[in-house]
Amino acid sequence: MKAINYNFPEQQIFLIAAEPETLYATSQKLKDYTVDNFSKLNKMLSFSQIEWANILHISDRTLQRYIKERKSFEGLHAEHLYQLENMAKLALEVFSSPEKVKVWLQDSKQVLGKTLDFSTLQSFWGVKLLSNELGRIAHGVYI
């Protein structure tokens, strides 16, 4: 029969629990949205310049100046464009052509008691609602 050893080690090394570093990991700083990225996004969504200006809450002339001077979009405009880019990628997976995506975005639709149409793209929350609806369409979940 084996004997149980009740003796503690002579030296105990106490390990202090360190906080997990992942709790403090922050997302990378949002970069500026370049005019080249905007051109690619425009090919995915194929909106007119006036429609883009309305979505971004800037004048048509300001948008023309950004494009002509190749000035990057910054701040909230950049964040909105990144969000629209993510939505556009999902929309292209669902509808497979930019023309169908544009038609779907321009049509008025009832989603969970709310009317979503083209003007919904003007807000962050609206883009999120449209992205959620695209996700439901992609997975065949109808509420």
PDB file of C-alpha atoms in Angstrom:
ATOM      1  CA  MET A   1       0.000   0.000   0.000  1.00  0.00           C
ATOM      2  CA  LYS A   2       1.255   3.476  -0.818  1.00  0.00           C
ATOM      3  CA  ALA A   3       1.773   6.004   1.889  1.00  0.00           C
ATOM      4  CA  ILE A   4       0.267   9.476   1.530  1.00  0.00           C
ATOM      5  CA  ASN A   5       2.844  12.219   1.867  1.00  0.00           C
ATOM      6  CA  TYR A   6       1.455  15.094   3.944  1.00  0.00           C
ATOM      7  CA  ASN A   7       4.666  17.089   3.911  1.00  0.00           C
ATOM      8  CA  PHE A   8       4.593  20.405   2.105  1.00  0.00           C
ATOM      9  CA  PRO A   9       7.502  21.401  -0.070  1.00  0.00           C
ATOM     10  CA  GLU A  10      10.140  23.366   1.786  1.00  0.00           C
ATOM     11  CA  GLN A  11       9.849  26.365  -0.512  1.00  0.00           C
ATOM     12  CA  GLN A  12       6.562  27.468  -1.913  1.00  0.00           C
ATOM     13  CA  ILE A  13       6.592  29.660  -4.911  1.00  0.00           C
ATOM     14  CA  PHE A  14       3.516  31.816  -4.985  1.00  0.00           C
ATOM     15  CA  LEU A  15       2.376  32.694  -8.422  1.00  0.00           C
ATOM     16  CA  ILE A  16       0.386  35.866  -8.707  1.00  0.00           C
ATOM     17  CA  ALA A  17      -2.430  35.583 -11.158  1.00  0.00           C
ATOM     18  CA  ALA A  18      -1.873  38.064 -13.917  1.00  0.00           C
ATOM     19  CA  GLU A  19      -4.758  39.763 -15.671  1.00  0.00           C
ATOM     20  CA  PRO A  20      -5.405  38.414 -19.133  1.00  0.00           C
ATOM     21  CA  GLU A  21      -3.948  40.747 -21.695  1.00  0.00           C
ATOM     22  CA  THR A  22      -6.749  40.087 -24.152  1.00  0.00           C
ATOM     23  CA  LEU A  23      -9.168  42.014 -21.983  1.00  0.00           C
ATOM     24  CA  TYR A  24      -7.278  45.165 -22.781  1.00  0.00           C
ATOM     25  CA  ALA A  25      -6.671  44.551 -26.445  1.00  0.00           C
ATOM     26  CA  THR A  26      -8.293  47.324 -28.377  1.00  0.00           C
ATOM     27  CA  SER A  27      -9.199  47.371 -31.999  1.00  0.00           C
ATOM     28  CA  GLN A  28      -6.790  48.907 -34.394  1.00  0.00           C
ATOM     29  CA  LYS A  29      -7.284  52.621 -34.950  1.00  0.00           C
ATOM     30  CA  LEU A  30      -9.659  53.188 -37.803  1.00  0.00           C
ATOM     31  CA  LYS A  31      -7.670  54.284 -40.804  1.00  0.00           C
ATOM     32  CA  ASP A  32      -8.674  56.908 -43.285  1.00  0.00           C
ATOM     33  CA  TYR A  33     -10.777  55.697 -46.182  1.00  0.00           C
ATOM     34  CA  THR A  34      -8.886  56.355 -49.395  1.00  0.00           C
ATOM     35  CA  VAL A  35     -10.387  57.505 -52.667  1.00  0.00           C
ATOM     36  CA  ASP A  36      -9.220  54.227 -54.250  1.00  0.00           C
ATOM     37  CA  ASN A  37     -11.241  52.286 -51.672  1.00  0.00           C
ATOM     38  CA  PHE A  38     -14.180  54.580 -52.367  1.00  0.00           C
ATOM     39  CA  SER A  39     -13.921  53.819 -56.104  1.00  0.00           C
ATOM     40  CA  LYS A  40     -13.988  50.078 -55.388  1.00  0.00           C
ATOM     41  CA  LEU A  41     -16.992  50.541 -53.109  1.00  0.00           C
ATOM     42  CA  ASN A  42     -18.718  52.579 -55.789  1.00  0.00           C
ATOM     43  CA  LYS A  43     -18.261  49.679 -58.241  1.00  0.00           C
ATOM     44  CA  MET A  44     -19.842  47.330 -55.703  1.00  0.00           C
ATOM     45  CA  LEU A  45     -22.850  49.564 -55.024  1.00  0.00           C
ATOM     46  CA  SER A  46     -22.983  51.681 -58.207  1.00  0.00           C
ATOM     47  CA  PHE A  47     -24.614  54.770 -56.710  1.00  0.00           C
ATOM     48  CA  SER A  48     -24.561  58.170 -58.367  1.00  0.00           C
ATOM     49  CA  GLN A  49     -22.405  60.923 -56.947  1.00  0.00           C
ATOM     50  CA  ILE A  50     -25.478  62.734 -55.602  1.00  0.00           C
ATOM     51  CA  GLU A  51     -26.642  59.542 -53.852  1.00  0.00           C
ATOM     52  CA  TRP A  52     -23.206  59.129 -52.254  1.00  0.00           C
ATOM     53  CA  ALA A  53     -23.251  62.752 -51.124  1.00  0.00           C
ATOM     54  CA  ASN A  54     -26.654  62.212 -49.484  1.00  0.00           C
ATOM     55  CA  ILE A  55     -25.505  59.016 -47.785  1.00  0.00           C
ATOM     56  CA  LEU A  56     -22.387  60.722 -46.379  1.00  0.00           C
ATOM     57  CA  HIS A  57     -24.198  63.967 -45.442  1.00  0.00           C
ATOM     58  CA  ILE A  58     -21.885  66.118 -47.536  1.00  0.00           C
ATOM     59  CA  SER A  59     -22.521  68.280 -50.567  1.00  0.00           C
ATOM     60  CA  ASP A  60     -21.991  67.014 -54.090  1.00  0.00           C
ATOM     61  CA  ARG A  61     -19.262  69.635 -54.590  1.00  0.00           C
ATOM     62  CA  THR A  62     -17.406  68.464 -51.471  1.00  0.00           C
ATOM     63  CA  LEU A  63     -17.504  64.887 -52.705  1.00  0.00           C
ATOM     64  CA  GLN A  64     -16.206  66.015 -56.103  1.00  0.00           C
ATOM     65  CA  ARG A  65     -13.350  67.851 -54.378  1.00  0.00           C
ATOM     66  CA  TYR A  66     -12.433  64.766 -52.320  1.00  0.00           C
ATOM     67  CA  ILE A  67     -12.253  62.695 -55.495  1.00  0.00           C
ATOM     68  CA  LYS A  68     -10.431  65.319 -57.575  1.00  0.00           C
ATOM     69  CA  GLU A  69      -7.818  66.050 -54.897  1.00  0.00           C
ATOM     70  CA  ARG A  70      -7.620  62.357 -53.921  1.00  0.00           C
ATOM     71  CA  LYS A  71      -8.218  63.370 -50.312  1.00  0.00           C
ATOM     72  CA  SER A  72      -8.964  60.502 -47.927  1.00  0.00           C
ATOM     73  CA  PHE A  73     -12.202  60.394 -45.970  1.00  0.00           C
ATOM     74  CA  GLU A  74     -11.627  60.779 -42.237  1.00  0.00           C
ATOM     75  CA  GLY A  75     -13.475  60.325 -38.975  1.00  0.00           C
ATOM     76  CA  LEU A  76     -17.153  59.496 -39.138  1.00  0.00           C
ATOM     77  CA  HIS A  77     -17.168  59.510 -42.926  1.00  0.00           C
ATOM     78  CA  ALA A  78     -14.448  56.853 -42.966  1.00  0.00           C
ATOM     79  CA  GLU A  79     -16.254  54.777 -40.370  1.00  0.00           C
ATOM     80  CA  HIS A  80     -19.507  55.008 -42.334  1.00  0.00           C
ATOM     81  CA  LEU A  81     -17.735  53.963 -45.540  1.00  0.00           C
ATOM     82  CA  TYR A  82     -16.097  50.977 -43.829  1.00  0.00           C
ATOM     83  CA  GLN A  83     -19.511  49.915 -42.561  1.00  0.00           C
ATOM     84  CA  LEU A  84     -21.020  50.339 -46.034  1.00  0.00           C
ATOM     85  CA  GLU A  85     -18.165  48.298 -47.509  1.00  0.00           C
ATOM     86  CA  ASN A  86     -18.880  45.409 -45.138  1.00  0.00           C
ATOM     87  CA  MET A  87     -22.580  45.598 -45.984  1.00  0.00           C
ATOM     88  CA  ALA A  88     -21.795  45.711 -49.726  1.00  0.00           C
ATOM     89  CA  LYS A  89     -19.647  42.573 -49.527  1.00  0.00           C
ATOM     90  CA  LEU A  90     -22.457  40.725 -47.790  1.00  0.00           C
ATOM     91  CA  ALA A  91     -25.015  42.071 -50.279  1.00  0.00           C
ATOM     92  CA  LEU A  92     -22.915  40.888 -53.226  1.00  0.00           C
ATOM     93  CA  GLU A  93     -22.707  37.413 -51.694  1.00  0.00           C
ATOM     94  CA  VAL A  94     -26.492  37.345 -51.399  1.00  0.00           C
ATOM     95  CA  PHE A  95     -27.492  38.967 -54.713  1.00  0.00           C
ATOM     96  CA  SER A  96     -24.354  38.306 -56.842  1.00  0.00           C
ATOM     97  CA  SER A  97     -24.574  41.496 -58.927  1.00  0.00           C
ATOM     98  CA  PRO A  98     -24.286  45.213 -58.138  1.00  0.00           C
ATOM     99  CA  GLU A  99     -27.450  45.984 -60.118  1.00  0.00           C
ATOM    100  CA  LYS A 100     -29.562  43.617 -58.003  1.00  0.00           C
ATOM    101  CA  VAL A 101     -28.039  45.044 -54.834  1.00  0.00           C
ATOM    102  CA  LYS A 102     -28.912  48.583 -55.893  1.00  0.00           C
ATOM    103  CA  VAL A 103     -32.489  47.595 -56.757  1.00  0.00           C
ATOM    104  CA  TRP A 104     -32.881  45.850 -53.391  1.00  0.00           C
ATOM    105  CA  LEU A 105     -31.478  48.846 -51.507  1.00  0.00           C
ATOM    106  CA  GLN A 106     -33.741  51.304 -53.343  1.00  0.00           C
ATOM    107  CA  ASP A 107     -36.919  49.270 -52.826  1.00  0.00           C
ATOM    108  CA  SER A 108     -38.906  49.973 -49.707  1.00  0.00           C
ATOM    109  CA  LYS A 109     -39.205  46.936 -47.439  1.00  0.00           C
ATOM    110  CA  GLN A 110     -40.893  46.158 -44.131  1.00  0.00           C
ATOM    111  CA  VAL A 111     -38.500  44.564 -41.654  1.00  0.00           C
ATOM    112  CA  LEU A 112     -39.639  43.834 -38.104  1.00  0.00           C
ATOM    113  CA  GLY A 113     -42.239  46.587 -38.248  1.00  0.00           C
ATOM    114  CA  LYS A 114     -39.865  49.187 -39.677  1.00  0.00           C
ATOM    115  CA  THR A 115     -39.719  50.518 -43.202  1.00  0.00           C
ATOM    116  CA  LEU A 116     -36.235  50.282 -44.692  1.00  0.00           C
ATOM    117  CA  ASP A 117     -35.449  52.088 -47.914  1.00  0.00           C
ATOM    118  CA  PHE A 118     -32.572  53.904 -49.568  1.00  0.00           C
ATOM    119  CA  SER A 119     -32.552  56.677 -46.952  1.00  0.00           C
ATOM    120  CA  THR A 120     -31.745  54.021 -44.340  1.00  0.00           C
ATOM    121  CA  LEU A 121     -28.157  54.038 -45.649  1.00  0.00           C
ATOM    122  CA  GLN A 122     -27.647  57.533 -44.247  1.00  0.00           C
ATOM    123  CA  SER A 123     -27.222  56.333 -40.659  1.00  0.00           C
ATOM    124  CA  PHE A 124     -24.952  53.830 -38.965  1.00  0.00           C
ATOM    125  CA  TRP A 125     -27.948  52.137 -37.376  1.00  0.00           C
ATOM    126  CA  GLY A 126     -29.712  51.923 -40.749  1.00  0.00           C
ATOM    127  CA  VAL A 127     -26.733  50.204 -42.368  1.00  0.00           C
ATOM    128  CA  LYS A 128     -26.691  47.774 -39.444  1.00  0.00           C
ATOM    129  CA  LEU A 129     -30.400  47.019 -39.919  1.00  0.00           C
ATOM    130  CA  LEU A 130     -29.850  46.370 -43.632  1.00  0.00           C
ATOM    131  CA  SER A 131     -26.840  44.162 -42.870  1.00  0.00           C
ATOM    132  CA  ASN A 132     -28.923  42.173 -40.390  1.00  0.00           C
ATOM    133  CA  GLU A 133     -31.638  41.704 -43.010  1.00  0.00           C
ATOM    134  CA  LEU A 134     -29.029  40.547 -45.547  1.00  0.00           C
ATOM    135  CA  GLY A 135     -27.804  38.028 -42.989  1.00  0.00           C
ATOM    136  CA  ARG A 136     -31.347  36.722 -42.529  1.00  0.00           C
ATOM    137  CA  ILE A 137     -31.783  36.428 -46.301  1.00  0.00           C
ATOM    138  CA  ALA A 138     -28.433  34.636 -46.664  1.00  0.00           C
ATOM    139  CA  HIS A 139     -29.366  32.072 -44.017  1.00  0.00           C
ATOM    140  CA  GLY A 140     -33.035  31.716 -44.969  1.00  0.00           C
ATOM    141  CA  VAL A 141     -34.346  33.081 -41.686  1.00  0.00           C
ATOM    142  CA  TYR A 142     -37.595  34.971 -42.164  1.00  0.00           C
ATOM    143  CA  ILE A 143     -39.284  36.644 -39.244  1.00  0.00           C
TER     144      ILE A 143
END
